[in-house]
């Protein structure tokens, strides 16, 4: 006799199944039927939590991203920032990054998916990691307290995404990452103390 899963346990099973479907089939191949079968539940249980495939796809991608989130602590803000950008660059050039590109491509034909991507892009594990990095730098006296700000934290990744959009390639040269940190991010951080 199997025990019926509920609440967070069922939600984790559904997200795990959706993430596996995304990895194997991409967003285009992920169906609610396949996710339900893989999770050992029914579609109604999924639809109660995620009203449509786009919402489930974004949630599954976010879970995959949170599992891969780097948290460098090199002892310097510059070192941490470079490591974060390099990790993001490696991730976006990997199969995981292909999933994001798949979701972005699907968003062109699915207004709900595009709305969810925009809505959820403001508060992510990546934003929290950059804020945490800035807070550590402020605690070490390496950055002013005013630099621990969401816009400052978002700047490097926003610039990196811009590079991807302009280049049309899933990787950015390391020299560009160094420029983002040395010529934009660190001066921005220092300027918050003026």
XYZ file of N, CA, C and O in Angstrom:
776
model
N 0.848 -1.183 0.000
C 0.000 0.000 0.000
C 0.896 1.251 0.000
O 1.777 1.381 0.824
N 0.647 2.139 -0.933
C 1.453 3.358 -1.002
C 0.798 4.465 -0.200
O -0.418 4.541 -0.103
N 1.627 5.289 0.382
C 1.113 6.418 1.162
C 0.863 7.581 0.224
O 1.653 7.851 -0.664
N -0.198 8.274 0.473
C -0.538 9.425 -0.352
C 0.308 10.619 0.090
O 0.340 10.963 1.261
N 1.009 11.213 -0.861
C 1.825 12.386 -0.566
C 0.961 13.633 -0.626
O 0.059 13.740 -1.435
N 1.294 14.579 0.213
C 0.554 15.840 0.246
C 1.517 16.998 0.436
O 2.688 16.803 0.716
N 0.976 18.179 0.327
C 1.714 19.388 0.665
C 3.060 19.493 -0.013
O 3.205 19.266 -1.213
N 4.049 19.857 0.804
C 5.396 20.111 0.276
C 6.025 18.874 -0.343
O 6.755 18.972 -1.329
N 5.755 17.708 0.227
C 6.322 16.472 -0.317
C 5.835 16.238 -1.748
O 6.623 15.929 -2.646
N 4.543 16.411 -1.973
C 3.989 16.249 -3.317
C 4.511 17.340 -4.247
O 4.883 17.079 -5.393
N 4.577 18.559 -3.752
C 5.071 19.665 -4.568
C 6.512 19.411 -5.007
O 6.871 19.630 -6.170
N 7.346 18.938 -4.091
C 8.743 18.624 -4.440
C 8.800 17.530 -5.502
O 9.604 17.597 -6.435
N 7.948 16.503 -5.364
C 7.930 15.404 -6.337
C 7.520 15.912 -7.723
O 8.096 15.517 -8.740
N 6.545 16.810 -7.761
C 6.088 17.362 -9.041
C 7.181 18.222 -9.662
O 7.481 18.097 -10.859
N 7.804 19.092 -8.860
C 8.879 19.939 -9.395
C 10.067 19.106 -9.865
O 10.670 19.403 -10.893
N 10.395 18.067 -9.119
C 11.497 17.179 -9.521
C 11.163 16.516 -10.865
O 11.988 16.461 -11.774
N 9.913 16.042 -10.995
C 9.487 15.406 -12.245
C 9.495 16.400 -13.396
O 9.943 16.084 -14.513
N 9.025 17.611 -13.159
C 9.010 18.637 -14.200
C 10.435 19.006 -14.612
O 10.720 19.187 -15.803
N 11.334 19.106 -13.632
C 12.732 19.424 -13.932
C 13.356 18.318 -14.793
O 14.087 18.607 -15.745
N 13.059 17.062 -14.474
C 13.591 15.954 -15.265
C 13.037 15.992 -16.687
O 13.761 15.736 -17.646
N 11.749 16.329 -16.817
C 11.151 16.453 -18.148
C 11.806 17.592 -18.928
O 12.082 17.453 -20.117
N 12.037 18.713 -18.256
C 12.717 19.836 -18.922
C 14.093 19.415 -19.415
O 14.477 19.719 -20.550
N 14.849 18.724 -18.568
C 16.199 18.282 -18.947
C 16.161 17.360 -20.151
O 16.989 17.448 -21.044
N 15.194 16.418 -20.138
C 15.149 15.402 -21.187
C 14.481 15.872 -22.466
O 14.905 15.490 -23.558
N 13.416 16.680 -22.350
C 12.603 17.005 -23.522
C 12.542 18.485 -23.848
O 11.931 18.864 -24.840
N 13.108 19.332 -22.975
C 12.978 20.763 -23.176
C 11.565 21.216 -22.851
O 10.674 20.399 -22.583
N 11.362 22.520 -22.889
C 10.033 23.052 -22.564
C 8.992 22.578 -23.576
O 7.872 22.224 -23.213
N 9.367 22.531 -24.847
C 8.416 22.127 -25.892
C 7.910 20.709 -25.669
O 6.749 20.398 -25.962
N 8.741 19.833 -25.128
C 8.350 18.446 -24.925
C 7.755 18.144 -23.562
O 7.274 17.036 -23.311
N 7.808 19.118 -22.659
C 7.271 18.901 -21.312
C 5.746 19.015 -21.342
O 5.214 20.048 -21.721
N 5.056 17.946 -20.979
C 3.591 17.982 -20.910
C 3.154 17.715 -19.482
O 3.875 17.068 -18.704
N 1.971 18.193 -19.140
C 1.426 17.951 -17.804
C 1.202 16.457 -17.596
O 1.412 15.946 -16.499
N 0.790 15.741 -18.649
C 0.580 14.288 -18.535
C 1.877 13.577 -18.169
O 1.890 12.724 -17.271
N 2.958 13.925 -18.852
C 4.237 13.259 -18.588
C 4.765 13.601 -17.204
O 5.329 12.754 -16.512
N 4.585 14.855 -16.785
C 5.038 15.257 -15.449
C 4.228 14.501 -14.398
O 4.786 13.976 -13.430
N 2.915 14.420 -14.579
C 2.057 13.714 -13.619
C 2.456 12.243 -13.524
O 2.563 11.691 -12.414
N 2.681 11.635 -14.668
C 3.076 10.215 -14.666
C 4.406 10.026 -13.947
O 4.549 9.146 -13.110
N 5.360 10.869 -14.240
C 6.686 10.756 -13.626
C 6.616 11.016 -12.127
O 7.342 10.402 -11.347
N 5.753 11.933 -11.707
C 5.630 12.284 -10.284
C 4.751 11.299 -9.528
O 4.694 11.346 -8.298
N 4.057 10.437 -10.253
C 3.168 9.478 -9.595
C 1.944 10.147 -8.990
O 1.499 9.784 -7.899
N 1.394 11.109 -9.725
C 0.211 11.826 -9.254
C -0.712 12.052 -10.452
O -0.493 11.490 -11.524
N -1.724 12.874 -10.252
C -2.616 13.176 -11.364
C -2.486 14.645 -11.757
O -1.929 15.450 -11.015
N -3.010 14.957 -12.934
C -2.874 16.331 -13.442
C -3.590 17.337 -12.549
O -3.136 18.472 -12.433
N -4.675 16.939 -11.914
C -5.391 17.882 -11.042
C -4.496 18.391 -9.915
O -4.563 19.561 -9.542
N -3.673 17.492 -9.371
C -2.754 17.906 -8.293
C -1.766 18.950 -8.807
O -1.379 19.859 -8.071
N -1.372 18.822 -10.059
C -0.445 19.797 -10.644
C -1.166 21.117 -10.889
O -0.684 22.186 -10.517
N -2.339 21.039 -11.517
C -3.065 22.263 -11.862
C -3.519 23.049 -10.633
O -3.706 24.258 -10.715
N -3.674 22.389 -9.491
C -4.021 23.128 -8.266
C -2.869 24.028 -7.827
O -3.084 25.054 -7.187
N -1.654 23.649 -8.166
C -0.475 24.409 -7.753
C 0.036 25.339 -8.856
O 0.527 26.422 -8.582
N -0.025 24.878 -10.096
C 0.447 25.639 -11.253
C -0.666 25.614 -12.294
O -0.965 24.563 -12.868
N -1.293 26.756 -12.568
C -2.488 26.784 -13.409
C -2.259 26.423 -14.879
O -3.206 26.119 -15.586
N -1.005 26.431 -15.328
C -0.724 26.086 -16.721
C 0.732 25.643 -16.843
O 1.539 25.803 -15.926
N 1.039 25.081 -17.986
C 2.363 24.517 -18.242
C 3.459 25.571 -18.095
O 4.558 25.279 -17.600
N 3.187 26.797 -18.516
C 4.199 27.856 -18.417
C 4.611 28.070 -16.964
O 5.797 28.179 -16.656
N 3.634 28.129 -16.057
C 3.935 28.344 -14.634
C 4.768 27.187 -14.084
O 5.724 27.400 -13.337
N 4.427 25.968 -14.466
C 5.187 24.805 -14.000
C 6.594 24.811 -14.597
O 7.569 24.522 -13.894
N 6.721 25.165 -15.871
C 8.041 25.218 -16.506
C 8.966 26.206 -15.812
O 10.128 25.895 -15.548
N 8.445 27.389 -15.488
C 9.252 28.407 -14.801
C 9.630 27.914 -13.407
O 10.776 28.052 -12.972
N 8.675 27.336 -12.683
C 8.953 26.843 -11.328
C 10.023 25.748 -11.361
O 10.926 25.724 -10.521
N 9.928 24.858 -12.329
C 10.908 23.770 -12.440
C 12.287 24.330 -12.790
O 13.301 23.903 -12.230
N 12.331 25.301 -13.699
C 13.609 25.906 -14.056
C 14.218 26.613 -12.843
O 15.419 26.513 -12.598
N 13.395 27.309 -12.082
C 13.894 28.015 -10.894
C 14.470 27.025 -9.881
O 15.473 27.313 -9.239
N 13.821 25.874 -9.728
C 14.344 24.872 -8.803
C 15.701 24.368 -9.284
O 16.638 24.245 -8.504
N 15.806 24.092 -10.574
C 17.099 23.660 -11.124
C 18.168 24.720 -10.904
O 19.299 24.411 -10.553
N 17.793 25.977 -11.092
C 18.750 27.075 -10.921
C 19.200 27.208 -9.475
O 20.377 27.433 -9.204
N 18.254 27.076 -8.544
C 18.596 27.196 -7.122
C 19.558 26.092 -6.702
O 20.463 26.322 -5.894
N 19.400 24.903 -7.279
C 20.292 23.788 -6.947
C 21.718 24.057 -7.435
O 22.669 23.538 -6.887
N 21.860 24.860 -8.480
C 23.171 25.120 -9.082
C 23.770 26.448 -8.647
O 24.801 26.851 -9.159
N 23.133 27.160 -7.735
C 23.539 28.517 -7.379
C 24.910 28.537 -6.705
O 25.108 27.927 -5.664
N 25.870 29.238 -7.307
C 27.185 29.352 -6.674
C 27.129 30.331 -5.502
O 26.269 31.212 -5.452
N 28.022 30.165 -4.566
C 28.129 31.090 -3.439
C 29.617 31.269 -3.121
O 30.102 30.788 -2.100
N 30.335 31.947 -4.019
C 31.773 32.074 -3.800
C 32.084 32.981 -2.621
O 31.351 33.917 -2.329
N 33.155 32.669 -1.931
C 33.641 33.526 -0.855
C 35.158 33.513 -0.931
O 35.835 32.819 -0.182
N 35.679 34.291 -1.883
C 37.127 34.328 -2.128
C 37.856 35.245 -1.159
O 39.076 35.256 -1.139
N 37.092 36.044 -0.397
C 37.705 36.990 0.527
C 37.749 38.402 -0.014
O 38.070 39.336 0.717
N 37.439 38.559 -1.316
C 37.378 39.914 -1.889
C 36.117 40.036 -2.738
O 35.668 39.055 -3.338
N 35.582 41.231 -2.777
C 34.396 41.465 -3.596
C 34.711 41.228 -5.072
O 33.914 40.609 -5.788
N 35.859 41.684 -5.526
C 36.234 41.478 -6.926
C 36.300 39.987 -7.256
O 35.767 39.531 -8.265
N 36.964 39.234 -6.416
C 37.068 37.791 -6.643
C 35.715 37.104 -6.645
O 35.438 36.253 -7.491
N 34.861 37.474 -5.695
C 33.518 36.883 -5.629
C 32.707 37.227 -6.873
O 32.037 36.367 -7.449
N 32.765 38.504 -7.278
C 31.980 38.945 -8.434
C 32.447 38.243 -9.714
O 31.619 37.794 -10.518
N 33.754 38.147 -9.887
C 34.261 37.446 -11.070
C 33.847 35.978 -11.059
O 33.444 35.436 -12.087
N 33.935 35.344 -9.900
C 33.549 33.932 -9.823
C 32.056 33.746 -10.115
O 31.663 32.794 -10.786
N 31.226 34.659 -9.632
C 29.779 34.572 -9.909
C 29.509 34.718 -11.404
O 28.731 33.954 -11.974
N 30.146 35.704 -12.042
C 29.928 35.892 -13.476
C 30.476 34.713 -14.275
O 29.852 34.264 -15.239
N 31.629 34.202 -13.876
C 32.185 33.046 -14.588
C 31.299 31.814 -14.429
O 31.103 31.055 -15.384
N 30.759 31.619 -13.228
C 29.846 30.489 -13.008
C 28.586 30.646 -13.854
O 28.101 29.681 -14.460
N 28.038 31.859 -13.908
C 26.845 32.103 -14.735
C 27.168 31.861 -16.203
O 26.377 31.248 -16.929
N 28.324 32.305 -16.637
C 28.749 32.117 -18.023
C 28.848 30.627 -18.353
O 28.386 30.185 -19.406
N 29.452 29.846 -17.448
C 29.558 28.395 -17.667
C 28.176 27.761 -17.693
O 27.890 26.895 -18.526
N 27.311 28.194 -16.771
C 25.963 27.619 -16.693
C 25.173 27.924 -17.955
O 24.526 27.051 -18.510
N 25.224 29.169 -18.423
C 24.431 29.549 -19.591
C 24.938 28.878 -20.862
O 24.199 28.738 -21.825
N 26.199 28.457 -20.860
C 26.746 27.743 -22.014
C 26.512 26.238 -21.908
O 26.823 25.499 -22.829
N 25.926 25.794 -20.794
C 25.715 24.367 -20.530
C 24.300 23.944 -20.949
O 23.482 24.775 -21.340
N 23.993 22.664 -20.808
C 22.614 22.221 -21.074
C 21.588 22.951 -20.194
O 20.459 23.184 -20.629
N 21.974 23.338 -18.986
C 21.059 24.092 -18.128
C 20.729 25.443 -18.762
O 19.584 25.879 -18.753
N 21.724 26.086 -19.324
C 21.491 27.347 -20.019
C 20.633 27.154 -21.251
O 19.841 28.028 -21.615
N 20.776 26.001 -21.879
C 19.933 25.705 -23.047
C 18.462 25.661 -22.639
O 17.594 26.050 -23.420
N 18.189 25.210 -21.417
C 16.802 25.204 -20.941
C 16.256 26.629 -20.853
O 15.116 26.886 -21.250
N 17.069 27.543 -20.336
C 16.617 28.934 -20.254
C 16.396 29.496 -21.653
O 15.392 30.150 -21.914
N 17.320 29.218 -22.557
C 17.143 29.703 -23.930
C 15.888 29.094 -24.546
O 15.162 29.767 -25.290
N 15.602 27.837 -24.229
C 14.390 27.159 -24.699
C 13.142 27.868 -24.165
O 12.191 28.132 -24.905
N 13.160 28.202 -22.872
C 12.027 28.925 -22.276
C 11.860 30.305 -22.905
O 10.743 30.738 -23.195
N 12.966 31.003 -23.133
C 12.900 32.331 -23.741
C 12.364 32.258 -25.170
O 11.567 33.104 -25.595
N 12.789 31.240 -25.917
C 12.288 31.074 -27.284
C 10.794 30.760 -27.274
O 10.031 31.298 -28.078
N 10.359 29.915 -26.345
C 8.936 29.573 -26.250
C 8.112 30.782 -25.829
O 6.937 30.897 -26.199
N 8.718 31.699 -25.075
C 7.996 32.884 -24.602
C 7.536 33.760 -25.765
O 6.537 34.477 -25.649
N 8.228 33.689 -26.881
C 7.828 34.490 -28.040
C 6.439 34.096 -28.533
O 5.711 34.924 -29.068
N 6.066 32.830 -28.340
C 4.757 32.340 -28.794
C 3.762 32.139 -27.663
O 2.635 31.722 -27.908
N 4.174 32.370 -26.432
C 3.296 32.114 -25.286
C 3.305 33.330 -24.361
O 4.207 33.485 -23.540
N 2.311 34.205 -24.482
C 2.290 35.432 -23.670
C 2.310 35.155 -22.168
O 2.892 35.922 -21.410
N 1.704 34.046 -21.733
C 1.719 33.726 -20.292
C 3.131 33.426 -19.833
O 3.551 33.848 -18.753
N 3.873 32.701 -20.634
C 5.252 32.362 -20.282
C 6.108 33.627 -20.227
O 6.885 33.822 -19.294
N 5.948 34.496 -21.202
C 6.696 35.749 -21.208
C 6.366 36.577 -19.970
O 7.258 37.103 -19.309
N 5.093 36.664 -19.620
C 4.684 37.422 -18.429
C 5.296 36.820 -17.170
O 5.780 37.545 -16.298
N 5.304 35.495 -17.074
C 5.891 34.838 -15.901
C 7.391 35.061 -15.828
O 7.941 35.290 -14.751
N 8.067 34.992 -16.956
C 9.511 35.235 -16.961
C 9.810 36.648 -16.494
O 10.726 36.870 -15.702
N 9.045 37.610 -16.971
C 9.258 39.001 -16.553
C 8.927 39.184 -15.082
O 9.661 39.828 -14.351
N 7.802 38.614 -14.670
C 7.329 38.767 -13.285
C 8.303 38.165 -12.291
O 8.594 38.735 -11.256
N 8.851 37.029 -12.611
C 9.694 36.311 -11.664
C 11.151 36.697 -11.743
O 11.956 36.257 -10.946
N 11.525 37.514 -12.730
C 12.954 37.819 -12.883
C 13.461 38.777 -11.817
O 14.653 38.875 -11.593
N 12.579 39.483 -11.128
C 13.022 40.466 -10.148
C 13.530 39.875 -8.852
O 14.412 40.432 -8.219
N 12.997 38.766 -8.417
C 13.402 38.187 -7.137
C 13.848 36.750 -7.370
O 13.048 35.846 -7.419
N 15.117 36.578 -7.504
C 15.624 35.240 -7.790
C 16.715 34.870 -6.800
O 17.229 35.711 -6.061
N 17.068 33.600 -6.849
C 18.173 33.128 -6.019
C 19.467 33.841 -6.417
O 20.316 34.119 -5.576
N 19.594 34.170 -7.703
C 20.790 34.870 -8.161
C 20.862 36.257 -7.534
O 21.918 36.681 -7.059
N 19.737 36.973 -7.509
C 19.718 38.303 -6.884
C 20.111 38.196 -5.410
O 20.888 39.005 -4.908
N 19.568 37.198 -4.734
C 19.876 37.009 -3.311
C 21.354 36.704 -3.109
O 21.968 37.187 -2.150
N 21.943 35.918 -4.007
C 23.369 35.586 -3.891
C 24.234 36.842 -4.048
O 25.200 37.030 -3.304
N 23.875 37.716 -4.997
C 24.644 38.951 -5.184
C 24.468 39.876 -3.987
O 25.424 40.522 -3.549
N 23.270 39.963 -3.438
C 23.054 40.790 -2.247
C 23.861 40.264 -1.069
O 24.462 41.030 -0.315
N 23.889 38.945 -0.913
C 24.671 38.325 0.161
C 26.162 38.628 -0.015
O 26.873 38.927 0.949
N 26.636 38.571 -1.255
C 28.035 38.876 -1.543
C 28.351 40.323 -1.167
O 29.386 40.601 -0.552
N 27.457 41.247 -1.524
C 27.657 42.652 -1.178
C 27.630 42.861 0.334
O 28.417 43.641 0.870
N 26.757 42.156 1.024
C 26.675 42.274 2.484
C 27.969 41.788 3.137
O 28.463 42.406 4.090
N 28.539 40.695 2.627
C 29.822 40.211 3.160
C 30.923 41.243 2.930
O 31.753 41.490 3.797
N 30.917 41.845 1.728
C 31.929 42.865 1.428
C 31.766 44.077 2.343
O 32.755 44.631 2.824
N 30.533 44.471 2.612
C 30.281 45.595 3.519
C 30.738 45.243 4.932
O 31.346 46.072 5.615
N 30.496 44.010 5.363
C 30.911 43.580 6.702
C 32.438 43.571 6.837
O 32.964 43.835 7.917
N 33.138 43.293 5.736
C 34.615 43.316 5.749
C 35.162 44.727 5.628
O 36.367 44.935 5.698
N 34.285 45.709 5.381
C 34.725 47.081 5.190
C 35.195 47.363 3.772
O 35.785 48.401 3.495
N 34.918 46.445 2.875
C 35.371 46.559 1.493
C 34.365 47.322 0.620
O 34.704 47.749 -0.483
N 33.142 47.464 1.110
C 32.092 48.162 0.362
C 31.259 48.974 1.340
O 31.066 48.554 2.490
N 30.749 50.126 0.908
C 29.878 50.895 1.798
C 28.541 50.176 1.994
O 28.092 49.444 1.111
N 27.927 50.389 3.133
C 26.646 49.740 3.428
C 25.594 50.090 2.376
O 24.729 49.265 2.052
N 25.661 51.282 1.814
C 24.702 51.692 0.796
C 24.783 50.892 -0.487
O 23.875 50.927 -1.317
N 25.858 50.156 -0.668
C 26.007 49.331 -1.872
C 25.191 48.057 -1.807
O 24.980 47.400 -2.823
N 24.733 47.692 -0.605
C 23.907 46.486 -0.460
C 22.488 46.886 -0.868
O 21.619 47.159 -0.047
N 22.300 46.923 -2.180
C 21.054 47.427 -2.760
C 20.672 46.536 -3.950
O 21.552 46.122 -4.717
N 19.396 46.237 -4.134
C 18.987 45.343 -5.234
C 19.445 45.786 -6.625
O 19.838 44.953 -7.443
N 19.427 47.078 -6.903
C 19.851 47.544 -8.237
C 21.352 47.343 -8.441
O 21.793 46.979 -9.534
N 22.119 47.584 -7.403
C 23.573 47.362 -7.495
C 23.835 45.869 -7.688
O 24.632 45.469 -8.545
N 23.130 45.046 -6.924
C 23.304 43.593 -7.007
C 22.916 43.052 -8.385
O 23.530 42.110 -8.883
N 21.918 43.651 -9.008
C 21.425 43.162 -10.297
C 22.288 43.608 -11.475
O 22.240 43.008 -12.553
N 23.093 44.647 -11.301
C 23.830 45.242 -12.426
C 24.720 44.250 -13.186
O 24.640 44.183 -14.423
N 25.567 43.454 -12.525
C 26.458 42.571 -13.295
C 25.705 41.545 -14.153
O 26.052 41.336 -15.315
N 24.662 40.940 -13.595
C 23.921 39.929 -14.357
C 23.121 40.576 -15.485
O 22.979 39.990 -16.558
N 22.634 41.779 -15.262
C 21.918 42.489 -16.318
C 22.863 42.767 -17.489
O 22.500 42.571 -18.656
N 24.079 43.193 -17.168
C 25.067 43.440 -18.220
C 25.453 42.142 -18.936
O 25.617 42.119 -20.165
N 25.584 41.066 -18.180
C 25.920 39.777 -18.789
C 24.808 39.324 -19.730
O 25.069 38.885 -20.854
N 23.549 39.448 -19.291
C 22.418 39.093 -20.172
C 22.431 39.956 -21.438
O 22.123 39.473 -22.528
N 22.781 41.229 -21.280
C 22.887 42.106 -22.447
C 23.943 41.622 -23.430
O 23.751 41.681 -24.648
N 25.050 41.130 -22.906
C 26.101 40.584 -23.768
C 25.585 39.385 -24.553
O 25.862 39.245 -25.743
N 24.829 38.507 -23.869
C 24.268 37.345 -24.562
C 23.319 37.786 -25.663
O 23.343 37.265 -26.772
N 22.483 38.762 -25.356
C 21.510 39.244 -26.336
C 22.210 39.866 -27.543
O 21.815 39.655 -28.683
N 23.266 40.626 -27.305
C 23.970 41.298 -28.392
C 24.805 40.331 -29.232
O 24.873 40.449 -30.446
N 25.423 39.370 -28.575
C 26.306 38.439 -29.279
C 25.543 37.279 -29.911
O 26.020 36.669 -30.852
N 24.399 36.941 -29.325
C 23.637 35.811 -29.834
C 24.319 34.476 -29.590
O 24.003 33.484 -30.225
N 25.272 34.455 -28.677
C 26.001 33.222 -28.364
C 25.880 32.941 -26.874
O 25.780 33.865 -26.070
N 25.875 31.661 -26.489
C 25.690 31.329 -25.074
C 26.933 31.429 -24.212
O 26.981 30.863 -23.133
N 27.947 32.132 -24.662
C 29.119 32.334 -23.826
C 29.716 33.710 -24.128
O 29.580 34.218 -25.228
N 30.328 34.282 -23.121
C 30.910 35.622 -23.225
C 32.395 35.492 -22.886
O 32.758 34.784 -21.949
N 33.282 36.176 -23.627
C 34.723 36.088 -23.340
C 35.043 36.560 -21.912
O 34.418 37.489 -21.404
N 36.042 35.941 -21.301
C 36.409 36.284 -19.933
C 36.824 37.748 -19.800
O 36.558 38.369 -18.774
N 37.444 38.306 -20.844
C 37.838 39.720 -20.768
C 36.627 40.613 -20.538
O 36.710 41.640 -19.859
N 35.497 40.242 -21.124
C 34.268 41.023 -20.950
C 33.768 40.922 -19.519
O 33.312 41.913 -18.938
N 33.884 39.743 -18.922
C 33.468 39.565 -17.532
C 34.327 40.443 -16.621
O 33.808 41.088 -15.694
N 35.622 40.475 -16.883
C 36.530 41.313 -16.098
C 36.162 42.787 -16.266
O 36.134 43.547 -15.286
N 35.847 43.207 -17.480
C 35.427 44.598 -17.713
C 34.157 44.941 -16.940
O 34.049 46.026 -16.370
N 33.186 44.025 -16.955
C 31.933 44.263 -16.226
C 32.228 44.511 -14.750
O 31.692 45.438 -14.135
N 33.103 43.696 -14.171
C 33.426 43.834 -12.751
C 34.266 45.081 -12.491
O 33.925 45.904 -11.635
N 35.374 45.226 -13.228
C 36.331 46.300 -12.933
C 35.870 47.687 -13.381
O 36.176 48.673 -12.720
N 35.158 47.758 -14.490
C 34.821 49.065 -15.048
C 33.401 49.537 -14.741
O 33.110 50.719 -14.904
N 32.544 48.619 -14.305
C 31.164 49.019 -14.010
C 30.769 48.692 -12.571
O 30.388 49.576 -11.806
N 30.870 47.422 -12.200
C 30.357 46.983 -10.902
C 31.117 47.597 -9.729
O 30.508 48.215 -8.844
N 32.434 47.443 -9.695
C 33.193 47.971 -8.561
C 33.105 49.483 -8.451
O 32.915 50.005 -7.338
N 33.182 50.259 -9.552
C 32.971 51.699 -9.429
C 31.559 52.040 -8.928
O 31.387 52.994 -8.151
N 30.571 51.275 -9.353
C 29.197 51.491 -8.870
C 29.128 51.257 -7.359
O 28.548 52.053 -6.624
N 29.740 50.174 -6.895
C 29.758 49.867 -5.466
C 30.441 50.987 -4.693
O 29.891 51.494 -3.701
N 31.602 51.395 -5.144
C 32.334 52.464 -4.451
C 31.548 53.767 -4.453
O 31.544 54.514 -3.481
N 30.875 54.052 -5.545
C 30.099 55.281 -5.679
C 28.918 55.375 -4.734
O 28.452 56.477 -4.404
N 28.449 54.232 -4.241
C 27.319 54.242 -3.315
C 27.718 54.789 -1.948
O 26.872 55.117 -1.133
N 29.009 54.904 -1.698
C 29.463 55.443 -0.411
C 29.745 56.936 -0.464
O 29.989 57.558 0.563
N 29.689 57.502 -1.653
C 30.026 58.936 -1.796
C 28.897 59.823 -1.287
O 27.758 59.483 -1.297
